[in-house]
Amino acid sequence: MVENAVRGTVADGFEPVRAEFAAVAAEEGGDHAAQLTAYRWGERVVDLWTGPETTGDSLFGAYSASKGAAHLVVASLVQDGVLDLDRKVSHYWPQFAAHGKGDLLLRELLAHRAGLVGTDSGFSAEELADDRTVAERLGAQRPYWRPGTAFGYHALVAAALSGEVVRRATGCSVQALFAERVRDPYGVDFHLGLAAAQEHRFLDARPMTATPERLAALAADAGAPNSLSGIAFNRHHPRNPAVWELPNIPAVRTSGTASFGGVASARGLARMYAAAIGPLDGTPPLLAPETVALAGQIQSSGHDLVLGVHKAFTIGFHATAEYHPQLGQGSFGHSGAGGQQAFADPRNGIAYGYTRRRTPFPAAAAPENDRLIRALYAAAAAR
């Protein structure tokens, strides 16, 4: 078998998506390992995979797509009245009020407005893998900008912060609640905490294919280790692992670090968002229509102080239509540094999940997502 042969199925009318996925695999080369799954109004219409060792059931590091899983839990708790977006974070977590953070609202925390992108001394890999440790350190940290006045991507810590609010409000971890509310009732192949019995399904992450030009571009954009971006990505810590390595750290997979430690298949990513917005196999949706609308409502938009580019965030999610104009207003989801992409588009009834094994260039963007999404939407419109 040719290593970049495409396997899997598509529904009638979605053959162009398979053709585009095959074209990406051919261009990337024989070792390209990836999965693509999509739902339309609760029906799985695309289920494809390619690459050595890869099957439709293989699990990849989800990176920051994990934040989407964690914040579906938060949205469901808001829906149930357990959390109130307009309450102060310090109402749930009194220690958070240190150093002038006492007035920050939960909705502002979820929209990356806290100014707590890291700590002055950074985190070891072991500390990053422990959400409770991260939250304790951040609760005592002076913010890097006045909370609520600006926003910047809390790349490695966002869901440790919101997860601490969840724990204090419910007595349960966000990981346990994800399993209880999302993974188990909907059969979602997404794991915030990978059980030992599932480890054999995990395919280790691979680094970007390096060229002198790519390495020079990355070095030019990196910023100083003690810059705001450097602190947010923990580059100021002497034992900071590279971002692409994070899923390969056993403690990260076992704990299911909610900001970046999830493990999933594309089937799991897409099914998670399909379950969020509509009935699935006879099971009612996770989120009511008003909560779906809330999940897609932009809370922060403009210049991101950490990333230095235009970004838009909702309550813990990306406002995905801001990045992929084919999507309907109110779409929400979260990408990941390894090229992962996942979202729900409630106006068009589409849920999308994409994983890949080797980090793309530029990291997180995985330019093929633009092509695959265009092909998917064209096929859905023509059906």
XYZ file of C-alpha atoms in Angstrom:
383
model
C 0.000 0.000 0.000
C 1.236 3.477 -0.842
C 1.899 5.239 2.440
C -0.150 8.312 1.581
C -3.159 6.350 0.322
C -6.430 7.662 1.686
C -8.738 5.307 3.541
C -12.214 5.741 4.958
C -15.581 6.795 3.613
C -17.592 9.843 2.538
C -21.322 10.241 2.040
C -22.690 10.726 -1.468
C -21.839 14.217 -2.683
C -18.780 14.608 -0.464
C -16.332 12.927 -2.857
C -14.589 16.292 -3.515
C -13.585 16.386 0.143
C -11.894 13.013 -0.245
C -10.129 14.274 -3.379
C -8.849 17.369 -1.546
C -7.689 15.272 1.414
C -5.840 12.974 -1.004
C -4.214 15.971 -2.695
C -2.977 17.261 0.663
C -1.561 13.854 1.543
C 0.265 13.630 -1.797
C 1.765 17.111 -1.403
C 2.861 16.489 2.188
C 4.687 13.271 1.295
C 4.563 9.594 2.186
C 4.889 9.986 5.950
C 1.949 12.374 6.295
C -0.427 11.020 8.940
C -3.778 12.770 9.360
C -7.482 12.221 9.966
C -10.533 14.199 8.847
C -14.099 13.766 10.075
C -17.167 15.937 9.553
C -20.845 15.799 10.525
C -23.793 17.520 8.843
C -26.988 17.807 10.900
C -25.919 14.862 13.037
C -24.908 12.595 10.128
C -21.266 11.662 9.713
C -20.524 12.606 6.107
C -16.699 12.461 6.057
C -14.453 9.926 7.798
C -10.966 9.761 6.275
C -7.411 8.989 7.315
C -3.982 8.543 5.786
C -0.409 7.763 6.754
C 1.842 5.127 8.299
C 0.443 3.413 11.408
C -2.696 5.543 11.188
C -6.244 4.224 11.368
C -9.541 5.955 11.962
C -9.215 4.963 15.629
C -5.686 6.328 16.137
C -5.306 8.987 18.818
C -3.252 12.147 18.349
C -2.296 14.918 20.726
C -5.070 17.507 20.672
C -2.906 20.400 21.937
C -5.100 23.480 22.455
C -8.144 21.798 20.936
C -8.322 20.491 24.516
C -9.508 23.957 25.557
C -12.615 23.399 23.465
C -13.409 20.205 25.364
C -12.887 21.905 28.724
C -15.021 24.879 27.819
C -17.913 22.759 26.603
C -18.052 21.672 30.246
C -18.004 25.316 31.345
C -20.799 26.175 28.890
C -22.912 23.296 30.181
C -22.413 24.488 33.769
C -23.443 28.011 32.785
C -26.528 26.487 31.159
C -27.340 24.630 34.378
C -26.952 27.769 36.497
C -23.953 26.377 38.371
C -21.698 29.103 36.935
C -22.587 32.709 36.196
C -20.493 34.493 33.593
C -21.119 37.840 35.253
C -19.923 36.794 38.692
C -16.414 37.682 39.748
C -13.861 34.875 39.538
C -13.024 35.663 43.165
C -16.600 34.722 44.145
C -15.714 31.122 43.341
C -11.977 31.359 44.091
C -11.253 33.953 46.807
C -7.458 33.658 46.570
C -7.656 34.792 42.948
C -8.281 38.360 44.134
C -4.583 38.869 44.988
C -2.747 41.711 43.212
C -5.784 43.559 41.924
C -7.571 40.655 40.199
C -10.631 40.703 42.449
C -13.022 42.405 40.016
C -12.372 40.188 36.981
C -15.559 38.526 35.742
C -15.740 34.888 34.726
C -16.652 35.865 31.148
C -13.484 38.000 31.042
C -11.349 35.142 32.320
C -12.740 32.874 29.598
C -12.013 35.535 26.956
C -8.278 35.690 27.812
C -8.562 39.066 29.553
C -7.033 38.145 32.937
C -3.429 39.110 32.171
C -2.261 35.801 33.686
C -0.491 34.222 30.726
C 2.197 32.680 32.948
C 4.309 33.323 36.011
C 7.533 35.250 36.469
C 9.584 32.076 36.995
C 7.714 29.790 34.594
C 6.816 26.127 34.980
C 8.669 22.857 34.708
C 7.090 20.207 32.484
C 5.890 18.386 35.603
C 4.226 21.540 36.921
C 2.573 22.318 33.581
C 1.050 18.841 33.612
C -0.749 19.579 36.892
C -3.667 22.002 36.491
C -4.020 22.465 40.249
C -0.379 23.553 40.593
C -0.684 25.925 37.643
C -3.856 27.473 39.078
C -2.340 27.917 42.536
C 0.713 29.681 41.108
C -1.364 31.893 38.829
C -3.780 32.833 41.578
C -0.868 34.381 43.469
C 0.684 36.010 40.382
C 0.525 39.728 39.615
C -1.181 40.124 36.210
C 0.843 41.334 33.234
C -1.806 43.891 32.276
C -4.720 45.402 34.147
C -7.352 42.639 34.145
C -10.229 43.252 31.789
C -8.606 46.057 29.820
C -7.008 44.008 27.038
C -6.646 40.395 25.962
C -3.881 37.988 25.061
C -3.869 34.254 24.450
C -3.337 32.340 27.726
C -1.802 29.547 25.673
C -0.663 27.012 28.252
C -2.817 27.985 31.223
C -6.299 29.121 30.139
C -8.151 25.949 31.063
C -6.211 25.486 34.288
C -7.686 28.826 35.353
C -11.247 28.060 34.254
C -10.861 24.505 35.540
C -10.078 25.814 39.008
C -13.335 27.792 38.935
C -15.146 24.610 37.901
C -13.518 22.611 40.702
C -14.422 25.173 43.355
C -18.002 25.498 42.121
C -18.693 21.766 41.746
C -16.085 19.868 43.756
C -15.144 17.989 40.570
C -12.354 18.408 38.048
C -13.159 19.553 34.542
C -11.645 16.274 33.337
C -14.126 14.210 35.382
C -17.045 16.358 34.280
C -16.009 16.089 30.630
C -16.121 12.306 30.886
C -19.475 12.432 32.687
C -21.205 15.038 30.536
C -19.637 14.662 27.083
C -17.322 11.730 26.456
C -19.358 8.876 27.924
C -22.971 9.809 27.076
C -22.155 10.771 23.483
C -19.440 8.196 22.745
C -16.857 10.890 22.039
C -13.330 9.609 21.369
C -11.654 12.507 23.174
C -9.739 11.920 26.380
C -8.864 14.517 29.004
C -6.757 11.954 30.816
C -5.792 8.926 28.726
C -6.329 5.584 30.437
C -3.425 3.120 30.338
C -5.616 0.666 28.422
C -5.888 3.201 25.562
C -2.188 4.086 25.320
C -1.597 1.626 22.461
C -3.811 3.777 20.242
C -1.733 6.930 20.747
C 0.649 7.981 17.963
C 3.487 10.153 19.230
C 3.724 13.691 17.890
C 6.430 14.520 15.363
C 8.319 17.816 14.947
C 7.996 20.166 12.019
C 10.044 19.265 8.966
C 12.843 21.794 9.401
C 14.450 23.812 6.620
C 16.870 26.728 7.021
C 14.161 29.107 5.826
C 11.594 27.808 8.288
C 14.014 27.883 11.207
C 15.011 31.460 10.358
C 11.360 32.520 10.184
C 10.592 30.921 13.540
C 13.605 32.562 15.172
C 12.603 35.982 13.819
C 9.076 35.676 15.210
C 9.860 34.033 18.547
C 10.502 37.115 20.677
C 12.674 37.213 23.772
C 12.167 34.456 26.373
C 11.110 37.060 28.937
C 8.761 38.907 26.561
C 5.020 38.562 27.070
C 4.913 35.936 24.344
C 7.906 34.158 25.853
C 6.236 34.015 29.258
C 2.953 32.825 27.731
C 4.727 29.940 26.005
C 6.981 29.297 29.022
C 10.176 29.930 27.038
C 11.748 31.698 30.026
C 11.889 28.465 32.040
C 15.218 26.606 31.695
C 13.512 23.212 31.331
C 10.685 24.205 29.060
C 9.729 21.475 26.578
C 9.036 22.452 22.981
C 5.314 22.839 22.334
C 5.259 20.019 19.770
C 6.628 17.607 22.416
C 3.878 18.186 24.973
C 1.598 15.252 23.999
C 4.610 12.917 24.157
C 5.067 13.570 27.894
C 3.289 10.707 29.711
C 2.243 12.920 32.650
C 0.509 15.317 30.250
C -1.539 12.533 28.646
C -2.370 10.876 31.966
C -3.518 14.068 33.666
C -5.319 15.387 30.607
C -4.039 18.891 31.239
C -7.058 20.872 30.132
C -5.200 23.594 28.223
C -3.232 21.252 25.955
C -3.127 17.661 27.246
C -6.105 16.053 25.543
C -5.779 13.083 23.211
C -8.306 12.535 20.428
C -9.132 11.185 17.028
C -10.678 13.399 14.372
C -13.814 11.333 14.919
C -13.776 12.432 18.541
C -13.198 16.098 17.736
C -16.029 16.271 15.213
C -18.455 14.170 17.251
C -17.856 16.332 20.321
C -19.025 19.443 18.480
C -21.833 17.608 16.688
C -23.133 16.555 20.112
C -22.857 20.125 21.378
C -25.168 21.657 18.785
C -27.678 19.014 17.761
C -29.222 15.628 18.490
C -26.876 12.727 17.851
C -28.006 9.124 17.435
C -31.193 9.866 19.330
C -29.484 11.681 22.210
C -30.481 15.327 22.815
C -27.781 17.957 22.251
C -25.462 18.929 25.078
C -26.248 22.633 24.707
C -29.589 24.389 24.370
C -29.935 26.891 21.491
C -29.385 29.897 23.761
C -26.191 28.333 25.132
C -24.999 27.563 21.607
C -25.541 31.233 20.744
C -23.613 32.253 23.860
C -20.728 29.929 22.995
C -20.403 31.677 19.633
C -20.707 35.248 20.915
C -17.456 37.207 20.623
C -16.112 38.521 23.944
C -12.641 39.676 22.831
C -11.666 40.857 19.368
C -8.728 42.838 18.056
C -5.019 42.922 18.786
C -3.881 39.945 20.849
C -1.093 41.113 23.186
C 0.577 37.690 23.235
C 0.310 36.630 19.603
C 0.640 40.132 18.144
C -2.078 39.546 15.540
C -5.825 39.937 15.233
C -7.739 37.291 17.201
C -11.298 36.760 18.378
C -12.407 34.707 21.373
C -15.771 33.739 22.814
C -16.274 32.074 26.217
C -13.178 29.891 26.034
C -13.464 29.141 22.314
C -12.170 30.635 19.109
C -14.750 32.605 17.153
C -13.944 30.264 14.288
C -15.794 32.165 11.559
C -13.289 34.982 12.068
C -10.592 32.644 10.702
C -12.591 30.642 8.144
C -15.083 32.902 6.337
C -17.013 29.969 4.882
C -18.485 29.385 8.344
C -21.715 30.837 9.626
C -21.902 33.544 12.273
C -21.727 32.098 15.778
C -19.400 29.224 14.914
C -17.095 28.205 17.756
C -14.308 25.727 18.389
C -10.592 25.561 18.993
C -7.490 24.732 16.989
C -4.301 23.141 18.302
C -0.591 23.777 17.830
C -0.061 20.527 15.954
C -2.389 21.621 13.156
C -5.552 20.275 14.768
C -8.809 22.042 14.008
C -12.277 21.442 15.422
C -15.441 23.497 15.449
C -19.212 23.625 15.417
C -21.127 25.713 12.886
C -24.697 25.705 14.219
C -26.146 27.756 11.343
C -25.004 25.186 8.784
C -25.246 22.105 11.016
C -21.582 21.262 10.474
C -19.090 19.850 12.963
C -15.484 19.398 11.841
C -12.462 17.604 13.238
C -8.947 17.373 11.793
C -5.788 15.894 13.287
C -2.264 15.457 12.024
C 0.831 13.834 13.486
C 3.639 16.089 12.280
C 3.628 19.733 13.317
C 2.904 21.944 10.294
C 4.558 25.152 9.242
C 3.441 27.592 10.392
C 2.596 25.775 13.602
C -1.088 25.637 14.547
C -2.263 27.033 11.210
C -2.091 23.784 9.165
C -2.864 25.629 5.913
C -4.607 22.565 4.490
C -7.541 23.221 6.827
C -8.536 26.149 4.601
C -8.658 23.867 1.573
C -10.478 21.051 3.363
C -13.064 23.383 4.885
C -13.746 25.029 1.514
C -14.243 21.623 -0.082
C -16.526 20.505 2.739
C -18.733 23.602 2.538
C -18.933 23.457 -1.247
C -20.021 19.831 -1.047
C -22.584 20.588 1.671
C -24.036 23.472 -0.364
C -24.331 21.323 -3.489
C -25.908 18.340 -1.796
